[in-house]
Amino acid sequence: MKEYLIKKNIPDSVIMVDNKGNNTRLTVENVLEIQKRHPFKSLIVVSRYFHVTRTKKLFKDKGLKDVESVSPVYFEWRDLYSILREFPAYYTQ
């Protein structure tokens, strides 16, 4: 996703990448830890289209209200599985 942003002329200096989040909840927790060191009031979630809704919900549940999103536009066959997985994941996390 970082490469996608750089291709869209987003400066590397404003991109935060979470390489430690093995799942969505951990990514949210990791980013909130980063926020303690580098205060910010808003963020843009960059992920696959089927994943951003749940990610934004988890951030908002943790108190970060100004959360937007963007996704690259492409489709892979495994997206069918991922879309189906997101529905129950949204309601159980």
JSON list of C-alpha atoms in Angstrom, two decimals:
[
{"chain": "A", "resi": 1, "resn": "MET", "atom": "CA", "xyz": [0.00, 0.00, 0.00]},
{"chain": "A", "resi": 2, "resn": "LYS", "atom": "CA", "xyz": [2.94, 2.32, 0.64]},
{"chain": "A", "resi": 3, "resn": "GLU", "atom": "CA", "xyz": [4.03, 1.95, -2.97]},
{"chain": "A", "resi": 4, "resn": "TYR", "atom": "CA", "xyz": [0.48, 2.79, -4.07]},
{"chain": "A", "resi": 5, "resn": "LEU", "atom": "CA", "xyz": [0.58, 6.03, -2.04]},
{"chain": "A", "resi": 6, "resn": "ILE", "atom": "CA", "xyz": [4.01, 7.02, -3.30]},
{"chain": "A", "resi": 7, "resn": "LYS", "atom": "CA", "xyz": [2.81, 6.53, -6.88]},
{"chain": "A", "resi": 8, "resn": "LYS", "atom": "CA", "xyz": [-0.03, 8.92, -6.01]},
{"chain": "A", "resi": 9, "resn": "ASN", "atom": "CA", "xyz": [2.58, 11.53, -4.96]},
{"chain": "A", "resi": 10, "resn": "ILE", "atom": "CA", "xyz": [2.05, 11.17, -1.20]},
{"chain": "A", "resi": 11, "resn": "PRO", "atom": "CA", "xyz": [5.33, 12.05, 0.56]},
{"chain": "A", "resi": 12, "resn": "ASP", "atom": "CA", "xyz": [7.06, 9.15, 2.26]},
{"chain": "A", "resi": 13, "resn": "SER", "atom": "CA", "xyz": [7.43, 11.32, 5.38]},
{"chain": "A", "resi": 14, "resn": "VAL", "atom": "CA", "xyz": [3.67, 11.24, 6.10]},
{"chain": "A", "resi": 15, "resn": "ILE", "atom": "CA", "xyz": [3.19, 7.50, 5.53]},
{"chain": "A", "resi": 16, "resn": "MET", "atom": "CA", "xyz": [3.13, 5.21, 8.55]},
{"chain": "A", "resi": 17, "resn": "VAL", "atom": "CA", "xyz": [3.38, 1.49, 7.89]},
{"chain": "A", "resi": 18, "resn": "ASP", "atom": "CA", "xyz": [2.47, -1.12, 10.47]},
{"chain": "A", "resi": 19, "resn": "ASN", "atom": "CA", "xyz": [4.61, -4.19, 9.90]},
{"chain": "A", "resi": 20, "resn": "LYS", "atom": "CA", "xyz": [3.76, -5.75, 13.26]},
{"chain": "A", "resi": 21, "resn": "GLY", "atom": "CA", "xyz": [-0.01, -6.07, 12.98]},
{"chain": "A", "resi": 22, "resn": "ASN", "atom": "CA", "xyz": [-0.81, -9.70, 12.29]},
{"chain": "A", "resi": 23, "resn": "ASN", "atom": "CA", "xyz": [-4.51, -8.87, 12.22]},
{"chain": "A", "resi": 24, "resn": "THR", "atom": "CA", "xyz": [-6.70, -5.80, 12.00]},
{"chain": "A", "resi": 25, "resn": "ARG", "atom": "CA", "xyz": [-7.13, -5.37, 15.75]},
{"chain": "A", "resi": 26, "resn": "LEU", "atom": "CA", "xyz": [-3.35, -5.48, 16.30]},
{"chain": "A", "resi": 27, "resn": "THR", "atom": "CA", "xyz": [-2.80, -2.95, 13.53]},
{"chain": "A", "resi": 28, "resn": "VAL", "atom": "CA", "xyz": [-5.25, -0.57, 15.18]},
{"chain": "A", "resi": 29, "resn": "GLU", "atom": "CA", "xyz": [-3.55, -1.03, 18.55]},
{"chain": "A", "resi": 30, "resn": "ASN", "atom": "CA", "xyz": [-0.10, -0.49, 17.00]},
{"chain": "A", "resi": 31, "resn": "VAL", "atom": "CA", "xyz": [-1.18, 2.71, 15.27]},
{"chain": "A", "resi": 32, "resn": "LEU", "atom": "CA", "xyz": [-2.71, 4.03, 18.50]},
{"chain": "A", "resi": 33, "resn": "GLU", "atom": "CA", "xyz": [0.62, 3.38, 20.23]},
{"chain": "A", "resi": 34, "resn": "ILE", "atom": "CA", "xyz": [2.36, 5.37, 17.48]},
{"chain": "A", "resi": 35, "resn": "GLN", "atom": "CA", "xyz": [-0.19, 8.15, 18.05]},
{"chain": "A", "resi": 36, "resn": "LYS", "atom": "CA", "xyz": [1.01, 8.46, 21.66]},
{"chain": "A", "resi": 37, "resn": "ARG", "atom": "CA", "xyz": [4.50, 9.34, 20.40]},
{"chain": "A", "resi": 38, "resn": "HIS", "atom": "CA", "xyz": [3.42, 11.33, 17.34]},
{"chain": "A", "resi": 39, "resn": "PRO", "atom": "CA", "xyz": [0.06, 12.98, 18.12]},
{"chain": "A", "resi": 40, "resn": "PHE", "atom": "CA", "xyz": [-2.32, 13.13, 15.20]},
{"chain": "A", "resi": 41, "resn": "LYS", "atom": "CA", "xyz": [-6.06, 13.72, 15.15]},
{"chain": "A", "resi": 42, "resn": "SER", "atom": "CA", "xyz": [-6.92, 12.07, 11.87]},
{"chain": "A", "resi": 43, "resn": "LEU", "atom": "CA", "xyz": [-5.70, 9.32, 9.61]},
{"chain": "A", "resi": 44, "resn": "ILE", "atom": "CA", "xyz": [-6.35, 7.69, 6.29]},
{"chain": "A", "resi": 45, "resn": "VAL", "atom": "CA", "xyz": [-6.62, 3.91, 6.22]},
{"chain": "A", "resi": 46, "resn": "VAL", "atom": "CA", "xyz": [-5.08, 2.49, 3.07]},
{"chain": "A", "resi": 47, "resn": "SER", "atom": "CA", "xyz": [-6.06, -1.09, 2.44]},
{"chain": "A", "resi": 48, "resn": "ARG", "atom": "CA", "xyz": [-8.00, -3.31, 0.10]},
{"chain": "A", "resi": 49, "resn": "TYR", "atom": "CA", "xyz": [-11.56, -2.06, -0.47]},
{"chain": "A", "resi": 50, "resn": "PHE", "atom": "CA", "xyz": [-13.18, -4.93, 1.43]},
{"chain": "A", "resi": 51, "resn": "HIS", "atom": "CA", "xyz": [-11.08, -4.30, 4.50]},
{"chain": "A", "resi": 52, "resn": "VAL", "atom": "CA", "xyz": [-11.39, -0.57, 5.14]},
{"chain": "A", "resi": 53, "resn": "THR", "atom": "CA", "xyz": [-14.88, -0.56, 6.66]},
{"chain": "A", "resi": 54, "resn": "ARG", "atom": "CA", "xyz": [-13.90, -2.85, 9.52]},
{"chain": "A", "resi": 55, "resn": "THR", "atom": "CA", "xyz": [-10.61, -1.05, 10.06]},
{"chain": "A", "resi": 56, "resn": "LYS", "atom": "CA", "xyz": [-12.34, 2.33, 10.24]},
{"chain": "A", "resi": 57, "resn": "LYS", "atom": "CA", "xyz": [-14.90, 0.93, 12.67]},
{"chain": "A", "resi": 58, "resn": "LEU", "atom": "CA", "xyz": [-12.18, -0.38, 14.99]},
{"chain": "A", "resi": 59, "resn": "PHE", "atom": "CA", "xyz": [-10.40, 3.00, 15.00]},
{"chain": "A", "resi": 60, "resn": "LYS", "atom": "CA", "xyz": [-13.65, 4.82, 15.73]},
{"chain": "A", "resi": 61, "resn": "ASP", "atom": "CA", "xyz": [-14.47, 2.34, 18.50]},
{"chain": "A", "resi": 62, "resn": "LYS", "atom": "CA", "xyz": [-11.11, 3.24, 20.07]},
{"chain": "A", "resi": 63, "resn": "GLY", "atom": "CA", "xyz": [-11.90, 6.96, 19.96]},
{"chain": "A", "resi": 64, "resn": "LEU", "atom": "CA", "xyz": [-10.23, 8.15, 16.76]},
{"chain": "A", "resi": 65, "resn": "LYS", "atom": "CA", "xyz": [-13.21, 9.74, 15.01]},
{"chain": "A", "resi": 66, "resn": "ASP", "atom": "CA", "xyz": [-11.61, 11.41, 11.99]},
{"chain": "A", "resi": 67, "resn": "VAL", "atom": "CA", "xyz": [-10.79, 8.33, 9.91]},
{"chain": "A", "resi": 68, "resn": "GLU", "atom": "CA", "xyz": [-10.95, 8.27, 6.13]},
{"chain": "A", "resi": 69, "resn": "SER", "atom": "CA", "xyz": [-9.91, 5.58, 3.67]},
{"chain": "A", "resi": 70, "resn": "VAL", "atom": "CA", "xyz": [-8.59, 4.92, 0.21]},
{"chain": "A", "resi": 71, "resn": "SER", "atom": "CA", "xyz": [-8.07, 1.72, -1.74]},
{"chain": "A", "resi": 72, "resn": "PRO", "atom": "CA", "xyz": [-6.29, 0.81, -4.92]},
{"chain": "A", "resi": 73, "resn": "VAL", "atom": "CA", "xyz": [-8.66, -0.37, -7.61]},
{"chain": "A", "resi": 74, "resn": "TYR", "atom": "CA", "xyz": [-7.98, -3.92, -8.69]},
{"chain": "A", "resi": 75, "resn": "PHE", "atom": "CA", "xyz": [-9.61, -7.30, -8.22]},
{"chain": "A", "resi": 76, "resn": "GLU", "atom": "CA", "xyz": [-8.12, -10.69, -7.43]},
{"chain": "A", "resi": 77, "resn": "TRP", "atom": "CA", "xyz": [-10.00, -13.99, -7.25]},
{"chain": "A", "resi": 78, "resn": "ARG", "atom": "CA", "xyz": [-9.15, -14.38, -3.57]},
{"chain": "A", "resi": 79, "resn": "ASP", "atom": "CA", "xyz": [-11.16, -11.18, -2.98]},
{"chain": "A", "resi": 80, "resn": "LEU", "atom": "CA", "xyz": [-14.30, -13.33, -3.14]},
{"chain": "A", "resi": 81, "resn": "TYR", "atom": "CA", "xyz": [-13.20, -15.19, -0.02]},
{"chain": "A", "resi": 82, "resn": "SER", "atom": "CA", "xyz": [-12.05, -11.99, 1.64]},
{"chain": "A", "resi": 83, "resn": "ILE", "atom": "CA", "xyz": [-15.35, -10.22, 1.06]},
{"chain": "A", "resi": 84, "resn": "LEU", "atom": "CA", "xyz": [-17.25, -13.12, 2.61]},
{"chain": "A", "resi": 85, "resn": "ARG", "atom": "CA", "xyz": [-14.87, -13.18, 5.57]},
{"chain": "A", "resi": 86, "resn": "GLU", "atom": "CA", "xyz": [-15.28, -9.46, 6.26]},
{"chain": "A", "resi": 87, "resn": "PHE", "atom": "CA", "xyz": [-18.99, -9.66, 7.01]},
{"chain": "A", "resi": 88, "resn": "PRO", "atom": "CA", "xyz": [-18.75, -11.83, 10.16]},
{"chain": "A", "resi": 89, "resn": "ALA", "atom": "CA", "xyz": [-15.43, -10.21, 11.12]},
{"chain": "A", "resi": 90, "resn": "TYR", "atom": "CA", "xyz": [-17.06, -6.78, 11.16]},
{"chain": "A", "resi": 91, "resn": "TYR", "atom": "CA", "xyz": [-19.64, -7.90, 13.70]},
{"chain": "A", "resi": 92, "resn": "THR", "atom": "CA", "xyz": [-17.38, -10.02, 15.91]},
{"chain": "A", "resi": 93, "resn": "GLN", "atom": "CA", "xyz": [-14.46, -7.62, 16.50]}
]
